[in-house]
PDB file of C-alpha atoms in Angstrom:
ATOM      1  CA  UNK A   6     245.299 -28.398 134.100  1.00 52.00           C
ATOM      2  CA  UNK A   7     243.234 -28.657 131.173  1.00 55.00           C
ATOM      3  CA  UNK A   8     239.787 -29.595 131.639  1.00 59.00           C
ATOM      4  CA  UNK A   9     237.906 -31.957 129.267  1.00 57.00           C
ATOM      5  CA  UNK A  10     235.293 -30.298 126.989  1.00 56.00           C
ATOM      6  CA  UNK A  11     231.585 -31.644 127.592  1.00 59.00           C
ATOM      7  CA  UNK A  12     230.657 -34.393 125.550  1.00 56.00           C
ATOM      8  CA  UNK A  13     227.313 -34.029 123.843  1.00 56.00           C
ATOM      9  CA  UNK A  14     224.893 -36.747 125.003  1.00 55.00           C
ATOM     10  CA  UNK A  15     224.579 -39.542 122.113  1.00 56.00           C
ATOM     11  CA  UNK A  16     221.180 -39.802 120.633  1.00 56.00           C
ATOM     12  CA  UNK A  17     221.694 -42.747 119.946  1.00 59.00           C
ATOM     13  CA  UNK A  18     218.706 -44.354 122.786  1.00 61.00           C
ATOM     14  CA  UNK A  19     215.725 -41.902 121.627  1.00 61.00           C
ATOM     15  CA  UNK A  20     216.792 -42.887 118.057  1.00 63.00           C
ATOM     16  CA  UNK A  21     216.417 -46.444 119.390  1.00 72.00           C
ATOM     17  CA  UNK A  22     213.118 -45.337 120.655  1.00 70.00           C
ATOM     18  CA  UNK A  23     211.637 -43.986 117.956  1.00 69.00           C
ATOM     19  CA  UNK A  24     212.554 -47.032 115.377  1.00 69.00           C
ATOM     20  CA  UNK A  25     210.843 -49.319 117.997  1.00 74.00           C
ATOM     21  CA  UNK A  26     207.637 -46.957 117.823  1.00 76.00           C
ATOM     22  CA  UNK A  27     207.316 -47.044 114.592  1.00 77.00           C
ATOM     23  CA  UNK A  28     208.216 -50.816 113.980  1.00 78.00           C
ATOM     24  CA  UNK A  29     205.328 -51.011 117.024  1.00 79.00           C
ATOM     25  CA  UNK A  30     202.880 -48.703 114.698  1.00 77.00           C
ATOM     26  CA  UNK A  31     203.292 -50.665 111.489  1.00 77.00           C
ATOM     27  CA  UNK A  32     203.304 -54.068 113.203  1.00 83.00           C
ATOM     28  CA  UNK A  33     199.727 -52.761 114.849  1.00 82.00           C
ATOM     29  CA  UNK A  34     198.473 -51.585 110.945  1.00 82.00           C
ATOM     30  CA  UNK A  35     199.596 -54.419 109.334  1.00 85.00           C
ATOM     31  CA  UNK A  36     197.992 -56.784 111.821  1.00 85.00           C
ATOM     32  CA  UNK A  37     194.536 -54.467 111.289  1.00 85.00           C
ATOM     33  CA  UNK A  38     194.963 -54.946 107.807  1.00 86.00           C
ATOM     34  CA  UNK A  39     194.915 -58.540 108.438  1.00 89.00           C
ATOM     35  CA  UNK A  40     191.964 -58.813 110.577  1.00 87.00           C
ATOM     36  CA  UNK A  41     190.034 -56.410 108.652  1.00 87.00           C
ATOM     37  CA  UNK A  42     190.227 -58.362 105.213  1.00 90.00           C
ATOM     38  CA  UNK A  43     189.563 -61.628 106.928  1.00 90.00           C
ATOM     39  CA  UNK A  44     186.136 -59.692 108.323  1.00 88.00           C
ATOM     40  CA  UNK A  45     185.476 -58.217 104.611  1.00 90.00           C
ATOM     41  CA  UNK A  46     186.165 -62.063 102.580  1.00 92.00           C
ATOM     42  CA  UNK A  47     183.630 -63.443 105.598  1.00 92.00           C
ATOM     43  CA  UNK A  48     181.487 -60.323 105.043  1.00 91.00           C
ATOM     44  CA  UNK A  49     181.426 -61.416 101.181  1.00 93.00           C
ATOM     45  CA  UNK A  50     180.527 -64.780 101.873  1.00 95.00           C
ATOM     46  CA  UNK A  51     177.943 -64.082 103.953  1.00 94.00           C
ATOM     47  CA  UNK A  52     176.558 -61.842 100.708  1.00 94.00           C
ATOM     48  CA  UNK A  53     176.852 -63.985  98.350  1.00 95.00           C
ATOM     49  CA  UNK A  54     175.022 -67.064 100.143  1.00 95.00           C
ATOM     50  CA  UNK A  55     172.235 -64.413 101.290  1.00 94.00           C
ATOM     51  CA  UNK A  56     171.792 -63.104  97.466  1.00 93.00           C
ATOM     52  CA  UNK A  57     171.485 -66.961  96.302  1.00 93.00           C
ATOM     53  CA  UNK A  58     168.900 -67.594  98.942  1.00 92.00           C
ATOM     54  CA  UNK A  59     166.977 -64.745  97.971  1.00 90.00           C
ATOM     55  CA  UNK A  60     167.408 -65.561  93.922  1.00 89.00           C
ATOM     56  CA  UNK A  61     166.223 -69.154  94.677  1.00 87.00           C
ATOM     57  CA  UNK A  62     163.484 -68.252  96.749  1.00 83.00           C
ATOM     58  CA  UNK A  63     162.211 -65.811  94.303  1.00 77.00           C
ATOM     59  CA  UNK A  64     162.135 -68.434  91.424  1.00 77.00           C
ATOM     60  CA  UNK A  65     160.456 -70.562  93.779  1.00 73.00           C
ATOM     61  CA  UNK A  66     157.608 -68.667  94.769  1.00 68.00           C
ATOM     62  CA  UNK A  67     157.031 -67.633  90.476  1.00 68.00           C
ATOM     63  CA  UNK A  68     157.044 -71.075  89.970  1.00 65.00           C
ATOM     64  CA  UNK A  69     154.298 -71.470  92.631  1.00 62.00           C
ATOM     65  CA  UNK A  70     152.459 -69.042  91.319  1.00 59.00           C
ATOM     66  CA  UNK A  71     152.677 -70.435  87.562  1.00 58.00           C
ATOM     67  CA  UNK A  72     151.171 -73.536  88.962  1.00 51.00           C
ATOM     68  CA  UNK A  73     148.436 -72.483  90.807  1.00 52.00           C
ATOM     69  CA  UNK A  74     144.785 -71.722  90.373  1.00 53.00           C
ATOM     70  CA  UNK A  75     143.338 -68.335  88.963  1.00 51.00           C
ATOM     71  CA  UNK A  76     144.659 -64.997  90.967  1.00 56.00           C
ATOM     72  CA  UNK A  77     142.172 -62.118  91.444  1.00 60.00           C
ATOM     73  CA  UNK A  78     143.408 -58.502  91.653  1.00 57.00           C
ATOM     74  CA  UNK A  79     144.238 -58.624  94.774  1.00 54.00           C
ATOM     75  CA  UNK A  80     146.303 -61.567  95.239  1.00 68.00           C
ATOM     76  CA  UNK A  81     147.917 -59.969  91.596  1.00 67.00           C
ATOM     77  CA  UNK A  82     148.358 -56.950  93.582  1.00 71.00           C
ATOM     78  CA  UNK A  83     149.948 -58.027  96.786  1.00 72.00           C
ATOM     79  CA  UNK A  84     151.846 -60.272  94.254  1.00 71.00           C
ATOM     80  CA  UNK A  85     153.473 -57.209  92.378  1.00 74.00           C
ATOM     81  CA  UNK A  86     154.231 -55.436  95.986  1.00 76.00           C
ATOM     82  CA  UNK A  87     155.749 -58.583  97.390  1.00 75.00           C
ATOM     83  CA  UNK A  88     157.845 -58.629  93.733  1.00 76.00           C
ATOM     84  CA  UNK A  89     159.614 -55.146  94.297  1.00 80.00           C
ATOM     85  CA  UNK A  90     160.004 -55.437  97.515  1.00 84.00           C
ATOM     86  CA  UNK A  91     162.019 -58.649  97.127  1.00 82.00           C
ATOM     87  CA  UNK A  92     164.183 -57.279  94.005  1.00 87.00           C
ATOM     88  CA  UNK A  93     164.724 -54.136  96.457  1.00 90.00           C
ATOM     89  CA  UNK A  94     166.376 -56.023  98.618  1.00 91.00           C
ATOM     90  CA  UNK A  95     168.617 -58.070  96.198  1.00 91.00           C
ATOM     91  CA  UNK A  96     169.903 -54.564  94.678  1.00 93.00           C
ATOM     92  CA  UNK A  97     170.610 -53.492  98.077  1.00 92.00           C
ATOM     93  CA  UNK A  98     172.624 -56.761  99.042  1.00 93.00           C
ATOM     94  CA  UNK A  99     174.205 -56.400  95.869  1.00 94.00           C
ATOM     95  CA  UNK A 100     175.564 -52.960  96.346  1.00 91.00           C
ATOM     96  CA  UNK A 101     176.677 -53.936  99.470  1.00 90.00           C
ATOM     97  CA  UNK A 102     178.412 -56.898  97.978  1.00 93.00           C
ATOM     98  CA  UNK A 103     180.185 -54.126  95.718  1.00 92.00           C
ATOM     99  CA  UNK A 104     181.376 -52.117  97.978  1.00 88.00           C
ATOM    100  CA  UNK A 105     182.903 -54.925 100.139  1.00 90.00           C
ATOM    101  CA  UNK A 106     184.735 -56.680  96.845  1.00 92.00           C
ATOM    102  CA  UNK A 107     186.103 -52.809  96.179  1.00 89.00           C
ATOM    103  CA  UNK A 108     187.379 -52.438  99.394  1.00 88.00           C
ATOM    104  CA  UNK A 109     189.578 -55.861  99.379  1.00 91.00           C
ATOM    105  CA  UNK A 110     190.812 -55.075  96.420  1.00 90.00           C
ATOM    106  CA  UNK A 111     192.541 -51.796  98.060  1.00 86.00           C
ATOM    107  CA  UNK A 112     193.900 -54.334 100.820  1.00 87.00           C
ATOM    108  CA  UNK A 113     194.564 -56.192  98.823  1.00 86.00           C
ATOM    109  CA  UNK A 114     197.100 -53.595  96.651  1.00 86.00           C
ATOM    110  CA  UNK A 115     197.753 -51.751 100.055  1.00 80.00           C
ATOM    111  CA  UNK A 116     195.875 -48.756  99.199  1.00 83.00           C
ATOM    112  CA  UNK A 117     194.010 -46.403 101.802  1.00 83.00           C
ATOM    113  CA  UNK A 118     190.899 -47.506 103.205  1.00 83.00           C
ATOM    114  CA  UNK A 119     188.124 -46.237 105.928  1.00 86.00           C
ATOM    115  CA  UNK A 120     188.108 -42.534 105.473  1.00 88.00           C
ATOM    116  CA  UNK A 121     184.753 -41.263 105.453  1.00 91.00           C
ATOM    117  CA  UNK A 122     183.527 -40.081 101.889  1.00 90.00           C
ATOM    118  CA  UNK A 123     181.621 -37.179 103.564  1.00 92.00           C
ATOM    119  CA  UNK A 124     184.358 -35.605 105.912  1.00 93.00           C
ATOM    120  CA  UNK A 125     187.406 -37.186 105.007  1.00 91.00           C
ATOM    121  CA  UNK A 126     188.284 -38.381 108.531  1.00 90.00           C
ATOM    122  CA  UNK A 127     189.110 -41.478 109.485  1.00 88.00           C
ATOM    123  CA  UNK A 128     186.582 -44.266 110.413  1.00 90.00           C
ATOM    124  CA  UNK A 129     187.235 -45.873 113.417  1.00 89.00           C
ATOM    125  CA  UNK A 130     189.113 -49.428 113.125  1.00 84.00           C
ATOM    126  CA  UNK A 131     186.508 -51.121 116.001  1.00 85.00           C
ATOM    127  CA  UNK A 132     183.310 -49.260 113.730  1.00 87.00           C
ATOM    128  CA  UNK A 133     185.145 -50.793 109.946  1.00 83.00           C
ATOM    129  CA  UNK A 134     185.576 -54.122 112.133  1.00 79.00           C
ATOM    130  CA  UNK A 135     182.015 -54.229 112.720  1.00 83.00           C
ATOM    131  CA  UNK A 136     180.368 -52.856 109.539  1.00 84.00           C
ATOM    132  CA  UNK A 137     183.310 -53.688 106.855  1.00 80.00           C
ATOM    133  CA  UNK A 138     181.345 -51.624 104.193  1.00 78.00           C
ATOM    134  CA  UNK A 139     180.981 -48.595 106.056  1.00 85.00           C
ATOM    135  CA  UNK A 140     182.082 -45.561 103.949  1.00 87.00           C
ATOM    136  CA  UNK A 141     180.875 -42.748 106.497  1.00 90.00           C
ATOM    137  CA  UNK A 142     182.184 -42.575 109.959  1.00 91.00           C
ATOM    138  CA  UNK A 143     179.610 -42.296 113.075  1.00 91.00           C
ATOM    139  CA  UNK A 144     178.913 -38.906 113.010  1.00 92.00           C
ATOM    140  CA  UNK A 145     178.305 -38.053 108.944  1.00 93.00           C
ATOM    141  CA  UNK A 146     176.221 -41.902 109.119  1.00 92.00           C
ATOM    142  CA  UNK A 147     173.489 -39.566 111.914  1.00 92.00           C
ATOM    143  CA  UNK A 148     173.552 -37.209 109.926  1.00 92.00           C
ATOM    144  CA  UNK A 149     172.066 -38.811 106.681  1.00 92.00           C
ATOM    145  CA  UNK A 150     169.890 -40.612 108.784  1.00 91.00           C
ATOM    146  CA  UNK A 151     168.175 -37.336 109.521  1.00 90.00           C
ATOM    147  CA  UNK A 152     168.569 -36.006 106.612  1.00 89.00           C
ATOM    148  CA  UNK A 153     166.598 -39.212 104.766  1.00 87.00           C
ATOM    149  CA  UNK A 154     164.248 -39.058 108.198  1.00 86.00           C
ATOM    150  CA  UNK A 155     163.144 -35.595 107.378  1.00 85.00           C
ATOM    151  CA  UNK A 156     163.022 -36.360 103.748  1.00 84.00           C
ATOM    152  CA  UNK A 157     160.851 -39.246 104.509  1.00 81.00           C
ATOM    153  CA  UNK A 158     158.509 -36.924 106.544  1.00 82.00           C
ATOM    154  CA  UNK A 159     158.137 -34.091 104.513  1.00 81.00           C
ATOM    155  CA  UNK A 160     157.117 -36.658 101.375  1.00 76.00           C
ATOM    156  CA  UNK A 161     154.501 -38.372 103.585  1.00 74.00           C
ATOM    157  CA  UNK A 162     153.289 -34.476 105.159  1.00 73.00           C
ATOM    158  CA  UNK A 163     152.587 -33.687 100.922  1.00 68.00           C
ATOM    159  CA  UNK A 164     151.051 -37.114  99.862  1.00 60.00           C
ATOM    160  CA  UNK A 165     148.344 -36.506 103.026  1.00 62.00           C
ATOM    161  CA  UNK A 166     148.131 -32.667 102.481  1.00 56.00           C
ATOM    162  CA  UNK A 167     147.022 -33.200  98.265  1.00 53.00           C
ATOM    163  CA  UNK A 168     143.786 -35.488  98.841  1.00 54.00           C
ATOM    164  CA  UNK A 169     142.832 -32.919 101.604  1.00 54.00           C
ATOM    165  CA  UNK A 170     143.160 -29.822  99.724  1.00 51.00           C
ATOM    166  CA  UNK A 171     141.580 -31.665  96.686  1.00 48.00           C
ATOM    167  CA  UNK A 172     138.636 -32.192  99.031  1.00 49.00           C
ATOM    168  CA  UNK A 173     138.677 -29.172 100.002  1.00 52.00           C
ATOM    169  CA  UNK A 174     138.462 -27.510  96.397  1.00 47.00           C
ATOM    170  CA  UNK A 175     135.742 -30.276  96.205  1.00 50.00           C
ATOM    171  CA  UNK A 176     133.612 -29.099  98.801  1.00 49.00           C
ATOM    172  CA  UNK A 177     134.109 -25.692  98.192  1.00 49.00           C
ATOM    173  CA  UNK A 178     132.707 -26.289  94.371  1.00 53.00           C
ATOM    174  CA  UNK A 179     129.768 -28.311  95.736  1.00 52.00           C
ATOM    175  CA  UNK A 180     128.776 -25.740  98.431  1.00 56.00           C
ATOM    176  CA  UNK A 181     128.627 -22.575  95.163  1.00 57.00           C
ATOM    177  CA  UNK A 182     126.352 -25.308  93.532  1.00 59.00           C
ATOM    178  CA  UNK A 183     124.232 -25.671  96.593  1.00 59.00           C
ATOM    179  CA  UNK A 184     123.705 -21.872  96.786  1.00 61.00           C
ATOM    180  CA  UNK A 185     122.908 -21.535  92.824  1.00 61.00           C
ATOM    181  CA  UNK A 186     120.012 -24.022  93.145  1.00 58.00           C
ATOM    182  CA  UNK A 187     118.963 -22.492  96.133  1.00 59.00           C
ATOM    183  CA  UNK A 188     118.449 -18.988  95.094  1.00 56.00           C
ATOM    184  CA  UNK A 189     117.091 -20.482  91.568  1.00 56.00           C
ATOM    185  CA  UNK A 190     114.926 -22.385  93.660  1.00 54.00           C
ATOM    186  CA  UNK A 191     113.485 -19.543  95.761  1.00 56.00           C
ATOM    187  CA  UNK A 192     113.068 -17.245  92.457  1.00 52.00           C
ATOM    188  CA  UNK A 193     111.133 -20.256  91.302  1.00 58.00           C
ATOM    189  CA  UNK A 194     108.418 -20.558  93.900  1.00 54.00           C
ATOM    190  CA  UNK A 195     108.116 -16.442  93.656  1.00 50.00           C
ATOM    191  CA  UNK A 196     104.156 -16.045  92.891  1.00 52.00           C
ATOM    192  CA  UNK A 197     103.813 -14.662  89.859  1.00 53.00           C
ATOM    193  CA  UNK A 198     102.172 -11.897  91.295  1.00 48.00           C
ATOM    194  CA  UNK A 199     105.229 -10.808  92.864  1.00 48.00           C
ATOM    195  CA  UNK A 200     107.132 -10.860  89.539  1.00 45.00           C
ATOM    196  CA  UNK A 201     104.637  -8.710  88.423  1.00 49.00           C
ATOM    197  CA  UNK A 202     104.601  -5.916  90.876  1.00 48.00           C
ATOM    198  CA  UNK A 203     108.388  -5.731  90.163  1.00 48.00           C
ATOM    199  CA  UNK A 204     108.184  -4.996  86.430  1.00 49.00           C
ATOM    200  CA  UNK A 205     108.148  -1.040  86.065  1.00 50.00           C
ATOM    201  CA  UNK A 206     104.971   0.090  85.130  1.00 52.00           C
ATOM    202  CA  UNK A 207     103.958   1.341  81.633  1.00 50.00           C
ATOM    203  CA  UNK A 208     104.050   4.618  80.906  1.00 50.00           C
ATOM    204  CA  UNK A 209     100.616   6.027  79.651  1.00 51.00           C
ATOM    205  CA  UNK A 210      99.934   6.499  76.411  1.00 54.00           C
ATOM    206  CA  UNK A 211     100.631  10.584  75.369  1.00 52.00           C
ATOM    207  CA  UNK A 212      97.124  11.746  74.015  1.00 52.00           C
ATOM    208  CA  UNK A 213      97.310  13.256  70.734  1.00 51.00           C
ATOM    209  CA  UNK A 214      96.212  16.639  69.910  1.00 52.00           C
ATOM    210  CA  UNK A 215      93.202  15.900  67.570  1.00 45.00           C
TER     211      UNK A 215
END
């Protein structure tokens, strides 16, 4: 009697397996994909209409100004603060607006997108659906936060240390001057007697043998 030689088990049901896992994985990227460049055109949009309002508004309020009566120097000043302060934040909506139209474009030609620029990990799909422009994933993003915190503090610790040291040097100079006019002041009201008695007395004249 001959027995039958094991047959090896057919693969062919993991195989199976593993297609539908990875037709499950692309189908879940590509839909991301889709969902995350409709959120970076409405993201541009949004830009785009914010940087308008901010252009018009800006010509608006210069042609106010043009019209109106005679501006002292501190309506001129406010004026120039109010001036950078508004083109600040048009830069910053336009760099925003740059990185946004960069990052359809590599959707758009199926490139990679969302790793972090710092690390070089990847940035979480529900953080890139929220903030389409992020290029730093959660943990780099706290980090430059402190880092431009601390930065922030140490430039406002040296702009209130220099006046206060220049005082300092101020008072110190004014305090010598006080003490020179004090002691020129008590040599002054010295009687003159006094002056006297501290001149070294003259020597007598040597006689002369005659």
């Amino acid at each position: 009697m001959t027995r039958n030689p094991r047959k090896k088990p057919s693969s062919g049901k993991s195989g199976t397996k593993a297609g539908k896992t990875r037709k499950t994985t692309a189908k879940k990227e590509e839909d991301f994909r889709t969902a995350f460049l409709k959120s970076l055109q409405e993201k541009r949009e949004e830009l785009k209409e914010t940087i308008e309002r901010l252009v018009s508004s800006r010509k608006e309020y210069n042609g106010q100004l043009t019209a109106g009566d005679f501006i002292d120097e501190v309506d001129d000043a406010q004026r120039e603060i109010s001036a950078y302060s508004h083109y600040s934040l048009i830069e910053r909506k336009n760099k925003e607006l740059r990185k946004v139209e960069l990052l359809i474009k590599r959707i758009q030609n199926e490139e990679e997108f969302g790793i972090c620029e710092e690390c070089g990990a990847r940035i979480p799909k529900e953080r890139l659906l929220i903030v389409p422009e992020a290029t730093l994933c959660v943990s780099c993003q706290r980090e430059l936060e402190k880092f431009d915190s601390s930065r922030l503090r140490a430039s406002k610790q040296v702009a209130t240390f220099a006046p206060q040291k220049a005082m300092q040097w101020e008072g110190a100079d004014t305090q010598e001057d006080d003490d020179n006019l004090r002691i020129k002041y008590q040599i002054d009201s010295l009687p003159d007697a006094e002056l006297e008695e501290t001149e070294p007395d003259e020597l007598p004249d040597e006689k002369t043998d005659s």
